[in-house]
XYZ file of C-alpha atoms in Angstrom:
300
model
C 8.660 -8.734 -67.737
C 5.231 -7.238 -68.594
C 2.438 -6.944 -66.114
C -1.333 -7.242 -66.389
C -2.087 -4.348 -64.030
C -5.236 -2.698 -65.377
C -5.607 1.092 -65.352
C -7.716 2.408 -62.418
C -11.164 4.001 -62.936
C -11.252 7.793 -63.479
C -12.896 8.411 -60.054
C -10.358 6.418 -58.115
C -7.959 7.907 -55.574
C -4.350 6.781 -55.469
C -1.506 7.525 -53.132
C 2.015 6.355 -52.642
C 2.614 4.592 -49.329
C 6.334 4.027 -50.002
C 8.819 4.962 -52.709
C 12.373 3.730 -53.224
C 14.262 5.155 -56.190
C 16.477 2.118 -56.801
C 16.271 -1.587 -55.920
C 18.154 -4.574 -57.277
C 16.224 -7.454 -58.951
C 17.332 -11.097 -58.565
C 16.339 -14.414 -60.030
C 15.315 -16.959 -57.359
C 15.407 -20.747 -57.756
C 12.429 -22.799 -56.631
C 11.955 -22.961 -52.879
C 13.260 -26.183 -51.483
C 12.671 -25.618 -47.740
C 9.598 -24.666 -45.804
C 11.693 -22.462 -43.519
C 11.890 -19.646 -46.144
C 14.175 -18.058 -48.720
C 17.862 -17.365 -48.398
C 20.071 -15.193 -50.698
C 22.881 -17.616 -51.073
C 21.490 -19.055 -54.324
C 20.189 -15.769 -55.856
C 21.634 -14.444 -59.057
C 21.240 -10.888 -60.401
C 18.566 -10.648 -63.103
C 19.960 -9.321 -66.420
C 18.234 -7.474 -69.142
C 18.181 -9.572 -72.306
C 17.664 -6.503 -74.539
C 20.755 -4.837 -73.243
C 23.978 -5.531 -75.235
C 26.104 -5.719 -72.124
C 23.524 -7.822 -70.129
C 23.419 -5.211 -67.435
C 21.657 -6.142 -64.146
C 18.114 -5.023 -63.779
C 17.498 -2.144 -61.376
C 14.067 -0.691 -60.923
C 12.108 1.840 -58.827
C 9.805 0.352 -56.181
C 6.436 1.857 -55.191
C 3.754 0.732 -52.767
C 0.559 2.132 -54.357
C -2.845 2.269 -52.674
C -5.954 2.652 -54.845
C -9.386 3.551 -53.437
C -12.403 3.056 -55.706
C -15.942 3.987 -54.684
C -18.357 1.028 -54.543
C -21.232 1.509 -56.995
C -23.544 -0.539 -54.863
C -23.787 1.994 -51.998
C -26.849 1.631 -49.817
C -28.913 4.378 -48.120
C -29.387 4.456 -44.399
C -32.566 5.366 -42.497
C -31.922 9.169 -42.951
C -31.808 8.846 -46.717
C -28.002 9.457 -46.860
C -25.763 7.217 -48.927
C -23.209 5.340 -46.926
C -19.867 5.819 -48.625
C -17.997 2.518 -49.182
C -14.687 2.111 -50.921
C -12.796 -0.797 -52.375
C -9.150 -0.492 -51.328
C -6.365 -2.368 -53.108
C -2.611 -2.129 -52.696
C 0.092 -3.193 -55.153
C 3.867 -3.309 -55.039
C 5.144 -1.916 -58.393
C 8.558 -2.276 -60.017
C 9.125 0.467 -62.633
C 11.868 1.562 -64.880
C 13.315 4.713 -63.280
C 14.238 6.222 -66.650
C 11.074 5.602 -68.727
C 8.537 5.094 -65.831
C 7.493 1.877 -67.723
C 6.019 -0.833 -65.484
C 8.340 -3.815 -65.130
C 6.359 -5.983 -62.752
C 3.437 -5.680 -60.377
C 2.499 -7.700 -57.244
C -1.064 -7.146 -55.899
C -0.722 -7.198 -52.157
C -3.706 -9.331 -51.173
C -1.854 -11.728 -48.856
C 1.095 -11.302 -46.434
C 2.860 -14.140 -48.347
C 3.195 -11.925 -51.425
C 6.223 -10.257 -49.759
C 8.368 -12.520 -47.644
C 11.607 -11.442 -45.884
C 14.584 -13.688 -46.282
C 16.265 -15.585 -43.434
C 19.819 -14.340 -43.814
C 19.504 -10.605 -44.494
C 17.298 -7.689 -43.498
C 17.680 -5.896 -46.889
C 16.235 -8.554 -49.177
C 12.690 -9.775 -49.794
C 11.013 -12.372 -52.048
C 8.254 -10.779 -54.116
C 5.543 -12.780 -55.855
C 4.587 -10.850 -59.031
C 1.727 -11.490 -61.475
C 2.298 -11.157 -65.202
C 0.121 -11.298 -68.284
C -2.459 -14.062 -68.297
C -2.216 -14.417 -64.549
C 1.145 -16.070 -64.655
C 3.078 -15.812 -61.342
C 6.786 -15.640 -60.626
C 8.904 -14.978 -57.579
C 11.608 -12.297 -57.856
C 14.116 -11.163 -55.343
C 14.438 -7.474 -54.477
C 17.408 -5.993 -52.571
C 17.672 -2.562 -50.991
C 20.969 -0.759 -50.848
C 20.262 0.736 -47.389
C 18.868 -0.984 -44.348
C 16.700 1.990 -43.480
C 14.884 1.703 -46.797
C 14.133 -1.958 -46.089
C 12.785 -1.029 -42.659
C 10.490 1.663 -44.110
C 9.255 -0.845 -46.748
C 8.317 -3.328 -43.980
C 6.528 -0.585 -41.981
C 4.487 0.412 -45.041
C 3.312 -3.157 -45.652
C 2.506 -3.495 -41.901
C 0.224 -0.476 -42.116
C -1.481 -1.944 -45.163
C -2.175 -5.230 -43.305
C -3.525 -3.270 -40.339
C -5.851 -1.073 -42.431
C -7.198 -3.797 -44.623
C -7.561 -6.287 -41.736
C -5.217 -8.962 -43.132
C -4.598 -12.034 -41.042
C -2.810 -15.285 -41.898
C -4.695 -15.671 -45.154
C -6.282 -13.913 -48.070
C -8.793 -11.094 -47.821
C -12.397 -11.846 -48.638
C -14.594 -9.467 -50.638
C -16.333 -8.006 -47.642
C -13.019 -7.046 -45.969
C -11.731 -5.450 -49.170
C -14.937 -3.448 -49.801
C -15.451 -2.140 -46.310
C -11.899 -1.598 -45.156
C -12.053 2.219 -45.341
C -15.760 2.911 -45.117
C -16.487 0.545 -42.239
C -13.567 1.882 -40.135
C -14.702 5.479 -40.634
C -18.332 4.524 -39.879
C -17.369 2.735 -36.648
C -15.278 5.662 -35.507
C -18.218 8.125 -36.094
C -20.678 5.805 -34.362
C -18.388 5.291 -31.427
C -18.118 9.012 -30.979
C -21.899 9.416 -30.941
C -22.455 6.364 -28.720
C -24.257 4.465 -31.492
C -23.773 0.985 -32.791
C -25.483 -1.501 -35.186
C -27.112 -4.758 -34.131
C -26.989 -8.033 -35.991
C -29.931 -6.947 -38.118
C -28.122 -3.826 -39.303
C -30.435 -1.460 -37.356
C -28.834 1.546 -35.799
C -29.203 1.574 -32.013
C -28.185 4.080 -29.376
C -26.511 3.166 -26.118
C -27.887 4.664 -22.914
C -25.111 5.457 -20.420
C -27.333 7.374 -17.916
C -27.837 6.155 -14.338
C -31.188 4.566 -13.560
C -33.195 5.420 -10.501
C -31.580 3.881 -7.374
C -28.224 3.161 -9.055
C -25.042 4.484 -7.431
C -21.439 4.756 -8.461
C -18.999 3.554 -5.915
C -15.461 4.922 -6.013
C -12.845 3.229 -3.874
C -9.909 5.525 -3.093
C -7.160 3.587 -1.344
C -5.530 4.950 1.811
C -8.451 7.058 3.031
C -10.125 4.409 5.140
C -7.234 3.372 7.372
C -7.344 3.759 11.088
C -5.064 6.219 12.758
C -4.132 3.910 15.589
C -2.814 1.275 13.230
C -0.762 3.880 11.375
C 0.709 5.233 14.602
C 1.664 1.708 15.709
C 3.306 1.019 12.385
C 5.205 4.255 12.539
C 6.380 3.580 16.110
C 7.353 0.080 15.211
C 9.359 1.356 12.250
C 11.095 4.026 14.382
C 12.156 1.483 16.944
C 13.602 -0.847 14.384
C 15.507 2.028 12.825
C 16.964 3.008 16.226
C 18.037 -0.553 16.890
C 19.701 -0.700 13.489
C 21.597 2.539 14.097
C 23.017 1.361 17.454
C 23.588 -2.269 16.373
C 27.340 -1.503 15.684
C 29.445 -1.545 18.821
C 31.716 1.458 19.544
C 35.481 0.977 19.317
C 37.241 -0.150 22.595
C 38.676 2.595 24.755
C 42.378 2.797 25.683
C 43.158 0.884 28.868
C 39.816 -0.819 29.019
C 41.297 -4.309 28.662
C 44.499 -3.549 30.601
C 46.656 -2.995 27.428
C 48.174 0.249 26.292
C 48.462 1.280 22.649
C 52.074 2.371 21.886
C 52.408 5.858 20.522
C 54.703 6.673 17.616
C 57.253 9.388 18.546
C 56.795 12.688 16.691
C 59.196 13.625 13.864
C 62.183 15.885 14.755
C 61.757 19.562 14.379
C 63.835 22.010 12.311
C 66.232 22.914 15.203
C 67.036 19.270 15.860
C 67.670 18.684 12.109
C 70.032 21.609 11.884
C 71.894 20.503 15.087
C 72.226 17.035 13.721
C 73.723 18.382 10.506
C 76.276 20.471 12.442
C 77.318 17.514 14.519
C 77.711 15.393 11.407
C 79.929 18.071 9.807
C 82.071 18.444 13.033
C 82.385 14.620 13.353
C 80.539 14.403 16.629
C 78.844 11.058 17.017
C 75.681 11.126 19.149
C 75.504 8.822 22.149
C 73.421 5.736 21.708
C 70.390 5.584 23.993
C 68.315 2.743 25.126
C 65.286 1.506 23.223
C 62.946 3.154 25.742
C 64.742 6.527 25.272
C 64.469 6.202 21.544
C 60.685 5.625 21.825
C 60.562 1.848 21.282
C 58.519 -0.421 23.567
C 60.473 -3.504 24.502
C 57.251 -5.348 25.430
C 57.622 -8.923 26.581
C 60.829 -9.766 24.666
C 63.205 -7.299 26.327
C 65.396 -4.631 24.742
C 66.634 -4.942 21.204
C 70.229 -6.284 21.022
């Protein structure tokens, strides 16, 4: 597919905003829904000149071209105000021969549209010879390349002042020169009125004017702060002692039974000797063994 991209003037300045060495090209059927494009019906575009009908793969570049405006005007100091016409194009080129395959002048955000079902594919509206337009699908192999491509186009829209619509001639001409002039004027405190006359802002204080600085926290009364602190301390003390202490032993007339201690080593050895000699220890009562009979009497 040939393109009608004209060569730039010799005094122009060009720079690459984005470069991807390999993208896949797809043929897209006519759009049937206003929601957008989907890749389900896309087919790889083949090269008719190739004997094996190999799919088309190209290199993608986002190229910015800045051309000086010949109609530059002079300001009050006699200096020419530099104005530039900036244009951006998305180029599809043959990676082997560097021959241009297709070009898409990026004058409208609708020139490149992301698809609905993938983050790596875009619909690109290219312009051929005689102003004929066609929509091709481009697919990146890596998601990171697609993200960088979207960021580059976002910067183009930001610099050239694109909104939901095409750029007019004034926006295209003064995209670079006007932004640089506004930045320089803002640094000097200057601006231009509706008539285009350069004016200077006066930020000095007039006689009788005062600057009032309100610093919070310095105008409070000490008494109020002390009351708040005392009130906060009292609430903290009440919160600390809100939990009742555990009941003491014998306070309600009941005693807590104690578990008898485990036998020591001498008692264990004596018990082993008695078991070897066949001596059976005498059975004691429940109280002697450390059990509390309570209200139900001794264990039977």
